[in-house]
mmCIF file of C-alpha atoms in Angstrom:
data_model
loop_
_atom_site.group_PDB
_atom_site.id
_atom_site.type_symbol
_atom_site.label_atom_id
_atom_site.label_comp_id
_atom_site.label_asym_id
_atom_site.label_seq_id
_atom_site.Cartn_x
_atom_site.Cartn_y
_atom_site.Cartn_z
ATOM 1 C CA MET B 1 -25.099 -4.218 -10.249
ATOM 2 C CA PHE B 2 -26.476 -1.731 -12.738
ATOM 3 C CA THR B 3 -28.805 -2.415 -15.605
ATOM 4 C CA GLY B 4 -29.225 -0.019 -18.619
ATOM 5 C CA LEU B 5 -26.872 2.490 -17.245
ATOM 6 C CA GLU B 6 -25.290 4.536 -19.932
ATOM 7 C CA PHE B 7 -23.704 7.952 -20.187
ATOM 8 C CA ASN B 8 -20.915 9.789 -21.789
ATOM 9 C CA LEU B 9 -18.766 12.582 -20.714
ATOM 10 C CA GLY B 10 -17.171 15.309 -23.014
ATOM 11 C CA SER B 11 -14.350 17.663 -22.482
ATOM 12 C CA GLY B 12 -15.247 20.182 -19.743
ATOM 13 C CA GLU B 13 -18.352 18.353 -18.674
ATOM 14 C CA ALA B 14 -19.396 17.135 -15.341
ATOM 15 C CA VAL B 15 -21.841 14.492 -14.016
ATOM 16 C CA VAL B 16 -23.287 14.471 -10.692
ATOM 17 C CA LEU B 17 -24.179 11.035 -9.428
ATOM 18 C CA ARG B 18 -27.300 11.123 -7.166
ATOM 19 C CA GLY B 19 -29.124 8.598 -5.205
ATOM 20 C CA PRO B 20 -29.857 7.345 -1.733
ATOM 21 C CA ASN B 21 -27.251 5.559 0.468
ATOM 22 C CA GLY B 22 -26.343 2.221 -0.927
ATOM 23 C CA SER B 23 -27.598 2.916 -4.378
ATOM 24 C CA GLY B 24 -24.143 2.267 -5.995
ATOM 25 C CA LYS B 25 -22.573 5.803 -6.390
ATOM 26 C CA THR B 26 -19.224 4.668 -4.964
ATOM 27 C CA THR B 27 -19.420 1.277 -6.791
ATOM 28 C CA LEU B 28 -19.921 3.120 -10.067
ATOM 29 C CA LEU B 29 -16.998 5.479 -9.337
ATOM 30 C CA ARG B 30 -14.719 2.508 -8.449
ATOM 31 C CA LEU B 31 -15.836 0.749 -11.638
ATOM 32 C CA MET B 32 -15.018 3.763 -13.678
ATOM 33 C CA ALA B 33 -11.538 3.892 -12.036
ATOM 34 C CA GLY B 34 -10.957 0.193 -12.723
ATOM 35 C CA LEU B 35 -10.645 -0.576 -8.990
ATOM 36 C CA THR B 36 -13.576 -2.943 -9.175
ATOM 37 C CA ARG B 37 -13.608 -5.227 -12.264
ATOM 38 C CA ARG B 38 -16.777 -5.261 -14.431
ATOM 39 C CA SER B 39 -18.408 -8.572 -15.045
ATOM 40 C CA ALA B 40 -20.299 -7.169 -18.016
ATOM 41 C CA GLY B 41 -20.691 -3.857 -19.844
ATOM 42 C CA LYS B 42 -18.380 -1.657 -21.703
ATOM 43 C CA MET B 43 -16.261 1.435 -20.996
ATOM 44 C CA THR B 44 -14.516 3.557 -23.617
ATOM 45 C CA TRP B 45 -11.959 6.239 -23.433
ATOM 46 C CA GLY B 46 -11.512 8.581 -26.412
ATOM 47 C CA GLY B 47 -13.581 6.105 -28.514
ATOM 48 C CA ALA B 48 -11.551 3.080 -27.800
ATOM 49 C CA GLU B 49 -12.592 0.401 -25.333
ATOM 50 C CA ILE B 50 -10.347 0.428 -22.221
ATOM 51 C CA ASP B 51 -8.527 -2.949 -21.978
ATOM 52 C CA ASP B 52 -5.617 -1.970 -19.724
ATOM 53 C CA PHE B 53 -6.911 -0.456 -16.443
ATOM 54 C CA GLU B 54 -3.442 -0.400 -14.887
ATOM 55 C CA ALA B 55 -2.357 2.110 -17.591
ATOM 56 C CA PHE B 56 -5.692 3.853 -17.646
ATOM 57 C CA GLY B 57 -5.151 4.918 -14.077
ATOM 58 C CA ALA B 58 -2.839 7.601 -15.381
ATOM 59 C CA ASN B 59 -5.803 9.408 -16.875
ATOM 60 C CA LEU B 60 -7.706 9.849 -13.670
ATOM 61 C CA ARG B 61 -7.595 11.056 -10.151
ATOM 62 C CA PHE B 62 -9.768 9.385 -7.573
ATOM 63 C CA ILE B 63 -10.823 10.856 -4.324
ATOM 64 C CA GLY B 64 -12.589 8.242 -2.151
ATOM 65 C CA HIS B 65 -13.819 8.089 1.382
ATOM 66 C CA LEU B 66 -10.379 7.424 2.749
ATOM 67 C CA ASP B 67 -7.967 10.366 2.691
ATOM 68 C CA ALA B 68 -4.730 8.364 2.020
ATOM 69 C CA VAL B 69 -2.829 10.974 4.218
ATOM 70 C CA LYS B 70 0.288 9.786 6.121
ATOM 71 C CA PRO B 71 0.159 11.358 9.565
ATOM 72 C CA ALA B 72 3.850 11.055 10.085
ATOM 73 C CA LEU B 73 4.762 13.216 7.134
ATOM 74 C CA SER B 74 4.155 16.969 6.846
ATOM 75 C CA VAL B 75 1.633 18.462 4.460
ATOM 76 C CA ALA B 76 4.285 19.301 1.983
ATOM 77 C CA GLU B 77 5.885 15.776 2.177
ATOM 78 C CA ASN B 78 2.467 14.165 1.649
ATOM 79 C CA LEU B 79 1.941 16.232 -1.508
ATOM 80 C CA ALA B 80 5.441 15.720 -2.680
ATOM 81 C CA PHE B 81 4.878 11.927 -2.584
ATOM 82 C CA TRP B 82 1.891 12.208 -4.965
ATOM 83 C CA ARG B 83 3.677 14.573 -7.164
ATOM 84 C CA ASP B 84 6.694 12.182 -7.463
ATOM 85 C CA LEU B 85 4.377 9.085 -7.836
ATOM 86 C CA TRP B 86 2.608 10.659 -10.788
ATOM 87 C CA GLY B 87 5.945 11.862 -12.228
ATOM 88 C CA ASN B 88 5.232 15.558 -12.468
ATOM 89 C CA PRO B 89 8.278 17.430 -11.220
ATOM 90 C CA ALA B 90 6.739 20.753 -12.215
ATOM 91 C CA GLY B 91 3.927 20.344 -9.727
ATOM 92 C CA ASN B 92 3.583 23.397 -7.533
ATOM 93 C CA LEU B 93 2.967 22.120 -3.914
ATOM 94 C CA PRO B 94 2.611 25.488 -2.170
ATOM 95 C CA GLN B 95 0.070 26.642 -4.796
ATOM 96 C CA ALA B 96 -1.882 23.388 -4.508
ATOM 97 C CA ALA B 97 -1.992 23.678 -0.709
ATOM 98 C CA ALA B 98 -2.836 27.330 -0.750
ATOM 99 C CA LYS B 99 -5.830 26.765 -3.070
ATOM 100 C CA LEU B 100 -7.360 24.516 -0.448
ATOM 101 C CA GLY B 101 -6.595 26.870 2.401
ATOM 102 C CA LEU B 102 -3.626 24.802 3.726
ATOM 103 C CA GLY B 103 -0.990 27.327 2.712
ATOM 104 C CA HIS B 104 -0.060 28.223 6.258
ATOM 105 C CA LEU B 105 0.036 24.609 7.422
ATOM 106 C CA ILE B 106 2.443 23.332 4.698
ATOM 107 C CA ASP B 107 5.196 22.405 7.114
ATOM 108 C CA PHE B 108 2.917 20.925 9.768
ATOM 109 C CA PRO B 109 2.841 17.169 10.302
ATOM 110 C CA ALA B 110 -0.382 15.878 8.984
ATOM 111 C CA ARG B 111 -1.262 14.173 12.235
ATOM 112 C CA LEU B 112 -1.996 17.676 13.618
ATOM 113 C CA LEU B 113 -4.650 18.322 10.967
ATOM 114 C CA SER B 114 -8.394 18.223 11.758
ATOM 115 C CA ALA B 115 -10.616 15.827 9.773
ATOM 116 C CA GLY B 116 -11.677 18.584 7.388
ATOM 117 C CA GLN B 117 -8.140 19.691 6.891
ATOM 118 C CA ARG B 118 -6.991 16.138 6.154
ATOM 119 C CA HIS B 119 -9.701 15.884 3.577
ATOM 120 C CA ARG B 120 -8.519 19.160 2.045
ATOM 121 C CA LEU B 121 -5.045 17.673 1.861
ATOM 122 C CA ALA B 122 -6.516 14.720 0.022
ATOM 123 C CA LEU B 123 -8.200 17.096 -2.384
ATOM 124 C CA ALA B 124 -4.990 18.987 -2.908
ATOM 125 C CA ARG B 125 -3.665 15.900 -4.615
ATOM 126 C CA LEU B 126 -5.806 16.756 -7.567
ATOM 127 C CA LEU B 127 -3.658 19.831 -8.191
ATOM 128 C CA VAL B 128 -0.106 18.477 -7.857
ATOM 129 C CA ALA B 129 -0.257 16.449 -11.136
ATOM 130 C CA PRO B 130 -2.862 17.049 -13.830
ATOM 131 C CA ALA B 131 -5.200 14.394 -15.199
ATOM 132 C CA PRO B 132 -8.086 14.800 -17.416
ATOM 133 C CA LEU B 133 -10.789 12.829 -15.418
ATOM 134 C CA TRP B 134 -11.542 13.488 -11.813
ATOM 135 C CA LEU B 135 -13.616 10.892 -9.939
ATOM 136 C CA LEU B 136 -14.801 12.429 -6.659
ATOM 137 C CA ASP B 137 -16.773 10.487 -3.985
ATOM 138 C CA GLU B 138 -18.583 12.860 -1.770
ATOM 139 C CA PRO B 139 -15.760 15.419 -1.856
ATOM 140 C CA GLY B 140 -17.854 17.857 0.216
ATOM 141 C CA ASN B 141 -17.816 15.770 3.322
ATOM 142 C CA ALA B 142 -16.387 17.355 6.411
ATOM 143 C CA LEU B 143 -15.739 20.579 4.603
ATOM 144 C CA ASP B 144 -16.774 24.032 5.815
ATOM 145 C CA ASP B 145 -18.331 26.668 3.640
ATOM 146 C CA ALA B 146 -15.063 28.408 2.643
ATOM 147 C CA SER B 147 -13.568 24.963 1.654
ATOM 148 C CA LEU B 148 -16.687 24.024 -0.321
ATOM 149 C CA ASN B 149 -16.226 27.293 -2.302
ATOM 150 C CA ALA B 150 -12.523 26.455 -2.804
ATOM 151 C CA LEU B 151 -13.522 23.005 -4.026
ATOM 152 C CA ALA B 152 -16.160 24.460 -6.360
ATOM 153 C CA ALA B 153 -13.447 26.873 -7.713
ATOM 154 C CA ILE B 154 -10.815 24.119 -8.513
ATOM 155 C CA ILE B 155 -13.625 21.999 -10.144
ATOM 156 C CA ALA B 156 -14.675 24.912 -12.274
ATOM 157 C CA ASP B 157 -11.122 25.725 -13.111
ATOM 158 C CA HIS B 158 -10.443 22.049 -14.154
ATOM 159 C CA ARG B 159 -13.508 22.048 -16.327
ATOM 160 C CA ALA B 160 -12.579 25.386 -17.940
ATOM 161 C CA ARG B 161 -9.330 23.687 -19.030
ATOM 162 C CA GLY B 162 -11.159 20.879 -20.696
ATOM 163 C CA GLY B 163 -11.145 18.431 -17.614
ATOM 164 C CA MET B 164 -13.963 16.074 -16.856
ATOM 165 C CA VAL B 165 -15.592 15.397 -13.447
ATOM 166 C CA VAL B 166 -17.744 12.675 -12.132
ATOM 167 C CA ILE B 167 -18.828 13.508 -8.656
ATOM 168 C CA ALA B 168 -20.952 11.505 -6.248
ATOM 169 C CA SER B 169 -23.088 13.546 -3.943
ATOM 170 C CA HIS B 170 -26.312 13.208 -2.115
ATOM 171 C CA GLY B 171 -26.326 16.586 -0.416
ATOM 172 C CA SER B 172 -25.610 20.015 -1.816
ATOM 173 C CA THR B 173 -23.395 20.046 -4.799
ATOM 174 C CA VAL B 174 -20.264 21.965 -5.677
ATOM 175 C CA VAL B 175 -20.657 21.597 -9.415
ATOM 176 C CA GLU B 176 -22.288 24.271 -11.583
ATOM 177 C CA ALA B 177 -24.263 23.208 -14.609
ATOM 178 C CA GLY B 178 -23.455 19.533 -14.248
ATOM 179 C CA ARG B 179 -25.816 16.813 -15.454
ATOM 180 C CA ALA B 180 -27.376 14.747 -12.751
ATOM 181 C CA LEU B 181 -27.575 10.979 -13.059
ATOM 182 C CA ASP B 182 -29.814 9.101 -10.559
ATOM 183 C CA VAL B 183 -27.871 5.978 -9.927
ATOM 184 C CA GLY B 184 -30.577 4.374 -7.852
ATOM 185 C CA ALA B 185 -32.873 4.046 -10.880
ATOM 186 C CA TYR B 186 -30.409 1.623 -12.561
ATOM 187 C CA THR B 187 -29.813 -0.648 -9.543
ATOM 188 C CA PRO B 188 -32.251 -3.377 -9.177
ATOM 189 C CA ALA B 189 -30.288 -4.923 -6.430
ATOM 190 C CA PHE B 190 -30.760 -1.778 -4.406
ATOM 191 C CA ASN B 191 -34.461 -1.616 -5.009
ATOM 192 C CA HIS B 192 -34.799 -5.378 -4.289
ATOM 193 C CA ALA B 193 -32.802 -4.934 -1.010
ATOM 194 C CA ARG B 194 -35.198 -2.200 0.028
ATOM 195 C CA GLU B 195 -38.214 -4.383 -0.542
ATOM 196 C CA ASP B 196 -36.690 -7.055 1.560
ATOM 197 C CA HIS B 197 -36.014 -4.594 4.231
ATOM 198 C CA TRP B 198 -39.720 -3.618 4.266
ATOM 199 C CA SER B 199 -40.981 -7.170 4.272
ATOM 200 C CA ASP B 200 -38.776 -7.785 7.254
ATOM 201 C CA ALA B 201 -40.115 -4.782 9.031
ATOM 202 C CA VAL B 202 -43.723 -5.986 8.513
ATOM 203 C CA MET T 1 10.000 4.263 -12.784
ATOM 204 C CA SER T 2 8.797 7.393 -10.896
ATOM 205 C CA VAL T 3 6.537 5.018 -8.913
ATOM 206 C CA PHE T 4 9.395 2.849 -7.630
ATOM 207 C CA GLY T 5 11.487 5.861 -6.507
ATOM 208 C CA ALA T 6 8.493 7.740 -4.888
ATOM 209 C CA VAL T 7 7.252 4.733 -2.993
ATOM 210 C CA LEU T 8 10.770 3.663 -1.814
ATOM 211 C CA LYS T 9 11.563 7.193 -0.756
ATOM 212 C CA ARG T 10 8.383 7.675 1.195
ATOM 213 C CA ASP T 11 8.504 4.217 2.910
ATOM 214 C CA LEU T 12 12.085 4.961 4.090
ATOM 215 C CA ALA T 13 11.050 8.364 5.353
ATOM 216 C CA LEU T 14 8.122 6.764 7.190
ATOM 217 C CA ALA T 15 10.434 4.141 8.612
ATOM 218 C CA ILE T 16 12.776 6.804 9.898
ATOM 219 C CA ARG T 17 9.946 8.853 11.510
ATOM 220 C CA GLN T 18 8.407 5.808 13.041
ATOM 221 C CA SER T 19 11.666 4.131 13.885
ATOM 222 C CA ALA T 20 10.114 2.358 16.823
ATOM 223 C CA ASP T 21 8.596 -0.161 14.414
ATOM 224 C CA SER T 22 12.040 -1.200 13.154
ATOM 225 C CA PHE T 23 13.436 -1.039 16.641
ATOM 226 C CA THR T 24 10.783 -3.547 17.894
ATOM 227 C CA VAL T 25 11.895 -6.075 15.277
ATOM 228 C CA LEU T 26 15.578 -5.748 16.299
ATOM 229 C CA ALA T 27 14.687 -6.003 19.983
ATOM 230 C CA PHE T 28 12.613 -9.106 19.416
ATOM 231 C CA PHE T 29 15.628 -10.584 17.448
ATOM 232 C CA ALA T 30 18.056 -9.763 20.288
ATOM 233 C CA ILE T 31 15.769 -11.070 23.085
ATOM 234 C CA ALA T 32 14.928 -14.321 21.272
ATOM 235 C CA VAL T 33 18.647 -15.080 20.680
ATOM 236 C CA VAL T 34 19.660 -14.120 24.225
ATOM 237 C CA LEU T 35 16.989 -16.422 25.693
ATOM 238 C CA PHE T 36 18.839 -19.523 24.255
ATOM 239 C CA PRO T 37 21.890 -19.362 26.437
ATOM 240 C CA LEU T 38 19.558 -18.969 29.383
ATOM 241 C CA GLY T 39 17.487 -21.941 28.482
ATOM 242 C CA VAL T 40 20.048 -24.292 26.969
ATOM 243 C CA GLY T 41 22.727 -23.496 29.539
ATOM 244 C CA PRO T 42 26.029 -21.616 29.155
ATOM 245 C CA GLU T 43 28.059 -24.562 27.830
ATOM 246 C CA THR T 44 30.134 -23.203 25.003
ATOM 247 C CA ASN T 45 30.172 -26.331 22.944
ATOM 248 C CA THR T 46 26.346 -26.749 22.975
ATOM 249 C CA LEU T 47 25.694 -23.188 22.138
ATOM 250 C CA ALA T 48 28.327 -23.144 19.340
ATOM 251 C CA LYS T 49 26.600 -26.153 17.814
ATOM 252 C CA ILE T 50 23.152 -24.569 17.660
ATOM 253 C CA ALA T 51 24.285 -20.889 17.033
ATOM 254 C CA GLY T 52 23.654 -20.924 13.276
ATOM 255 C CA GLY T 53 20.118 -22.343 13.629
ATOM 256 C CA VAL T 54 19.154 -20.145 16.543
ATOM 257 C CA LEU T 55 20.181 -16.973 14.700
ATOM 258 C CA TRP T 56 18.355 -18.007 11.545
ATOM 259 C CA VAL T 57 15.062 -18.998 13.326
ATOM 260 C CA SER T 58 15.111 -15.821 15.404
ATOM 261 C CA ALA T 59 15.800 -13.734 12.355
ATOM 262 C CA LEU T 60 12.885 -15.380 10.433
ATOM 263 C CA LEU T 61 10.528 -14.794 13.368
ATOM 264 C CA ALA T 62 11.565 -11.217 13.731
ATOM 265 C CA ALA T 63 11.063 -10.562 10.108
ATOM 266 C CA LEU T 64 7.628 -12.133 10.274
ATOM 267 C CA LEU T 65 6.705 -9.703 13.086
ATOM 268 C CA SER T 66 7.233 -6.760 10.631
ATOM 269 C CA LEU T 67 5.641 -8.271 7.563
ATOM 270 C CA ASP T 68 2.163 -7.911 9.054
ATOM 271 C CA ARG T 69 2.374 -4.188 8.596
ATOM 272 C CA LEU T 70 3.926 -4.093 5.147
ATOM 273 C CA PHE T 71 0.664 -3.338 3.200
ATOM 274 C CA THR T 72 -1.921 -2.963 6.095
ATOM 275 C CA VAL T 73 -1.406 0.690 6.817
ATOM 276 C CA ASP T 74 -1.648 1.695 3.062
ATOM 277 C CA PHE T 75 -4.676 -0.599 2.726
ATOM 278 C CA GLU T 76 -6.471 0.854 5.654
ATOM 279 C CA ASP T 77 -5.816 4.588 4.950
ATOM 280 C CA GLY T 78 -6.738 4.436 1.224
ATOM 281 C CA THR T 79 -3.227 4.756 -0.114
ATOM 282 C CA LEU T 80 -3.350 1.422 -1.752
ATOM 283 C CA ASP T 81 -6.295 2.437 -3.840
ATOM 284 C CA GLN T 82 -4.237 5.284 -5.180
ATOM 285 C CA LEU T 83 -1.132 3.113 -5.736
ATOM 286 C CA VAL T 84 -3.287 0.763 -7.870
ATOM 287 C CA LEU T 85 -4.300 3.716 -9.964
ATOM 288 C CA SER T 86 -0.792 5.158 -10.421
ATOM 289 C CA GLY T 87 -0.918 4.349 -14.062
ATOM 290 C CA GLU T 88 2.169 2.210 -13.824
ATOM 291 C CA PRO T 89 2.422 -1.565 -13.129
ATOM 292 C CA LEU T 90 1.639 -2.473 -9.506
ATOM 293 C CA VAL T 91 4.676 -4.680 -9.569
ATOM 294 C CA PHE T 92 6.939 -1.630 -9.163
ATOM 295 C CA VAL T 93 4.906 -0.671 -6.062
ATOM 296 C CA VAL T 94 5.503 -4.126 -4.649
ATOM 297 C CA LEU T 95 9.204 -4.140 -5.514
ATOM 298 C CA ALA T 96 9.637 -0.651 -3.904
ATOM 299 C CA LYS T 97 7.822 -1.683 -0.650
ATOM 300 C CA THR T 98 9.741 -4.915 -0.461
ATOM 301 C CA ALA T 99 12.991 -3.110 -0.995
ATOM 302 C CA ALA T 100 12.069 -0.590 1.767
ATOM 303 C CA HIS T 101 11.190 -3.555 4.017
ATOM 304 C CA TRP T 102 14.475 -5.202 3.512
ATOM 305 C CA LEU T 103 16.387 -1.984 4.039
ATOM 306 C CA THR T 104 14.608 -1.283 7.304
ATOM 307 C CA THR T 105 14.390 -4.883 8.797
ATOM 308 C CA GLY T 106 16.524 -7.295 6.818
ATOM 309 C CA LEU T 107 19.626 -5.119 6.726
ATOM 310 C CA PRO T 108 19.529 -4.092 10.442
ATOM 311 C CA LEU T 109 18.961 -7.816 11.364
ATOM 312 C CA ILE T 110 22.146 -8.691 9.418
ATOM 313 C CA LEU T 111 24.213 -5.912 11.110
ATOM 314 C CA LEU T 112 23.063 -6.977 14.527
ATOM 315 C CA SER T 113 23.656 -10.732 13.961
ATOM 316 C CA PRO T 114 27.466 -10.811 14.506
ATOM 317 C CA VAL T 115 26.997 -9.197 17.886
ATOM 318 C CA LEU T 116 24.374 -11.775 18.912
ATOM 319 C CA ALA T 117 26.554 -14.640 17.486
ATOM 320 C CA LEU T 118 29.111 -13.566 20.084
ATOM 321 C CA THR T 119 26.638 -14.438 22.866
ATOM 322 C CA LEU T 120 26.238 -17.843 21.374
ATOM 323 C CA HIS T 121 29.975 -18.470 21.037
ATOM 324 C CA LEU T 122 29.767 -18.926 17.255
ATOM 325 C CA PRO T 123 33.241 -20.188 16.157
ATOM 326 C CA ALA T 124 35.159 -17.495 14.153
ATOM 327 C CA GLU T 125 35.055 -19.533 10.898
ATOM 328 C CA GLY T 126 31.279 -19.248 10.905
ATOM 329 C CA TYR T 127 30.916 -15.500 10.746
ATOM 330 C CA GLY T 128 31.646 -14.951 7.094
ATOM 331 C CA ALA T 129 29.213 -17.620 5.999
ATOM 332 C CA LEU T 130 26.570 -16.349 8.494
ATOM 333 C CA LEU T 131 26.700 -12.834 7.021
ATOM 334 C CA THR T 132 26.752 -13.935 3.465
ATOM 335 C CA ALA T 133 23.866 -16.437 3.895
ATOM 336 C CA LEU T 134 21.800 -13.674 5.657
ATOM 337 C CA LEU T 135 22.681 -11.333 2.923
ATOM 338 C CA LEU T 136 21.509 -13.743 0.295
ATOM 339 C CA GLY T 137 18.538 -15.186 2.279
ATOM 340 C CA THR T 138 16.830 -12.035 3.858
ATOM 341 C CA PRO T 139 15.715 -10.571 0.448
ATOM 342 C CA THR T 140 13.855 -13.846 -0.235
ATOM 343 C CA VAL T 141 12.306 -13.475 3.271
ATOM 344 C CA SER T 142 11.004 -10.080 2.362
ATOM 345 C CA LEU T 143 9.843 -11.134 -1.105
ATOM 346 C CA ILE T 144 7.897 -14.220 -0.028
ATOM 347 C CA GLY T 145 6.614 -12.266 2.975
ATOM 348 C CA ALA T 146 5.222 -9.656 0.635
ATOM 349 C CA VAL T 147 3.077 -12.324 -1.156
ATOM 350 C CA GLY T 148 1.761 -13.518 2.259
ATOM 351 C CA ALA T 149 1.149 -9.973 3.505
ATOM 352 C CA ALA T 150 -0.722 -9.105 0.330
ATOM 353 C CA LEU T 151 -2.830 -12.316 0.506
ATOM 354 C CA VAL T 152 -4.018 -11.789 4.083
ATOM 355 C CA LEU T 153 -4.923 -8.064 3.614
ATOM 356 C CA GLY T 154 -8.339 -7.269 4.981
ATOM 357 C CA SER T 155 -8.730 -10.491 6.951
ATOM 358 C CA ARG T 156 -9.034 -10.457 10.663
ATOM 359 C CA ARG T 157 -6.135 -12.059 12.559
ATOM 360 C CA GLY T 158 -4.096 -11.491 9.396
ATOM 361 C CA GLY T 159 -0.894 -11.766 11.458
ATOM 362 C CA VAL T 160 -1.579 -15.352 12.625
ATOM 363 C CA LEU T 161 -2.671 -16.343 9.162
ATOM 364 C CA LEU T 162 0.357 -14.780 7.773
ATOM 365 C CA SER T 163 2.696 -17.066 9.798
ATOM 366 C CA PHE T 164 0.796 -20.138 8.737
ATOM 367 C CA LEU T 165 1.131 -19.172 5.006
ATOM 368 C CA VAL T 166 4.696 -17.908 5.072
ATOM 369 C CA LEU T 167 6.719 -19.954 7.608
ATOM 370 C CA PRO T 168 6.472 -23.247 5.668
ATOM 371 C CA LEU T 169 7.879 -21.376 2.624
ATOM 372 C CA TYR T 170 10.756 -20.187 4.724
ATOM 373 C CA VAL T 171 11.901 -23.768 5.442
ATOM 374 C CA PRO T 172 14.293 -24.023 2.459
ATOM 375 C CA ILE T 173 16.010 -20.759 3.393
ATOM 376 C CA LEU T 174 16.331 -21.825 6.986
ATOM 377 C CA ILE T 175 17.836 -25.208 5.924
ATOM 378 C CA PHE T 176 20.354 -23.889 3.524
ATOM 379 C CA GLY T 177 21.152 -20.817 5.698
ATOM 380 C CA THR T 178 21.874 -22.926 8.695
ATOM 381 C CA LEU T 179 23.776 -25.497 6.559
ATOM 382 C CA SER T 180 26.081 -22.663 5.184
ATOM 383 C CA VAL T 181 27.061 -21.798 8.783
ATOM 384 C CA GLU T 182 27.637 -25.331 9.840
ATOM 385 C CA ALA T 183 29.659 -26.063 6.690
ATOM 386 C CA ALA T 184 31.849 -23.159 7.326
ATOM 387 C CA ILE T 185 32.588 -24.203 10.914
ATOM 388 C CA LEU T 186 33.485 -27.760 9.690
ATOM 389 C CA GLY T 187 35.701 -26.289 6.999
ATOM 390 C CA VAL T 188 33.658 -27.808 4.205
ATOM 391 C CA PRO T 189 33.116 -25.583 1.045
ATOM 392 C CA VAL T 190 30.019 -23.417 1.460
ATOM 393 C CA LYS T 191 29.709 -22.346 -2.105
ATOM 394 C CA ALA T 192 26.927 -24.803 -2.939
ATOM 395 C CA THR T 193 24.556 -23.871 -0.141
ATOM 396 C CA LEU T 194 25.198 -20.176 -0.661
ATOM 397 C CA ALA T 195 24.578 -20.547 -4.393
ATOM 398 C CA LEU T 196 21.205 -22.219 -3.614
ATOM 399 C CA LEU T 197 20.245 -19.330 -1.374
ATOM 400 C CA GLY T 198 21.167 -16.904 -4.180
ATOM 401 C CA ALA T 199 19.160 -18.940 -6.694
ATOM 402 C CA MET T 200 16.112 -18.806 -4.345
ATOM 403 C CA ALA T 201 16.474 -14.968 -4.003
ATOM 404 C CA LEU T 202 16.546 -14.613 -7.852
ATOM 405 C CA PHE T 203 13.620 -17.033 -8.241
ATOM 406 C CA ALA T 204 11.677 -15.067 -5.650
ATOM 407 C CA ALA T 205 12.616 -11.762 -7.103
ATOM 408 C CA VAL T 206 11.117 -12.696 -10.509
ATOM 409 C CA LEU T 207 7.954 -14.418 -9.270
ATOM 410 C CA ALA T 208 6.930 -12.946 -5.934
ATOM 411 C CA PRO T 209 6.245 -9.347 -7.031
ATOM 412 C CA TRP T 210 3.748 -10.507 -9.636
ATOM 413 C CA ALA T 211 1.972 -12.658 -7.132
ATOM 414 C CA ALA T 212 1.921 -10.055 -4.551
ATOM 415 C CA ALA T 213 0.670 -7.486 -7.078
ATOM 416 C CA ALA T 214 -2.285 -9.813 -8.083
ATOM 417 C CA ALA T 215 -3.165 -10.279 -4.484
ATOM 418 C CA LEU T 216 -3.156 -6.545 -3.848
ATOM 419 C CA ARG T 217 -5.414 -5.921 -6.759
ATOM 420 C CA GLN T 218 -7.792 -8.489 -5.326
ATOM 421 C CA ALA T 219 -7.709 -6.795 -1.895
ATOM 422 C CA THR T 220 -8.675 -3.381 -3.336
ATOM 423 C CA GLU T 221 -11.727 -4.706 -5.303
#
């Protein structure tokens, strides 16, 4: 999938994955999460190679294209599930909801939320139980300006506390002073596919 | 163990909110059983003879109806990705979801079965064996079903594929379940067949969660 792709992430740092559609931003994030298995290459965490991805999952929070929101449960119940799943009884649900502008909706069933609000509920998961590494796949999708600012604020706050963020984004970004990584440059498969596409068109 | 508790609690809450799903399974069970007296005729002796088998077959088919959705919803809305990343073994997730499935379908089927046995004129001696056999057999149904449900995740027409995969594996449960009821009616000791059902449940409890977890991991890749 990728050739020659190498980067490291220190405490408080952020990497913004850039590249056109289909260049492998999501694949790279899923590889980092351990959702997709590598056929080659190496990933280390704190200097040691990761061999148990099942346990490694506890170090990260992954926000993908799917919101993983249960429409039949209320906003608070949705968040409570994640807090219990990650075993953090101290997680402050009202605060997490409020930081993403869902404070007044906390007792609403999630099925009444708009697409943007559901996505904000997914993002609120980041706050109910802490984890050092955030992997965010296009977290700005479907968000209005105020929510983008809220997202930028929680990312900045996370980094200020030493957290790390890898964020895939092809549009405007919500990360200040993050390093950019052009994923498309490392994916021969993608470049190859594009050539095929052109030859077909001709 | 926070994963087991959290998933079990959430699945039970969802089942209560969306109780129509569990109700559909029970309604199917009831209708399937009630069709037999209509088809076979109301003769008490004939019905009593087939009662155990009819109840078991109907219960298996009803359970199959609900297995389809065991992992599908979590798979489609992205929850499954998050459960894989919970940091704890995925086996606990499978165990929790299977336990929730049994509590919301297996247990209600058991509770409903004596009432339906009445319509089939099941002899009084058969009730104890029927309930015990269902109690020992339905957890295996949920456990084997979880493996099947995990394997067909993401495939179109998964429900049909699921029945091809899982129903042959239910044959031993069906045979020993029905045999237990018949033995009790004939006054023969039922311990042996019930013990075999119990052994199958333990065997499935040890192996099925690992198989299902492996299949789930495959599905999220």
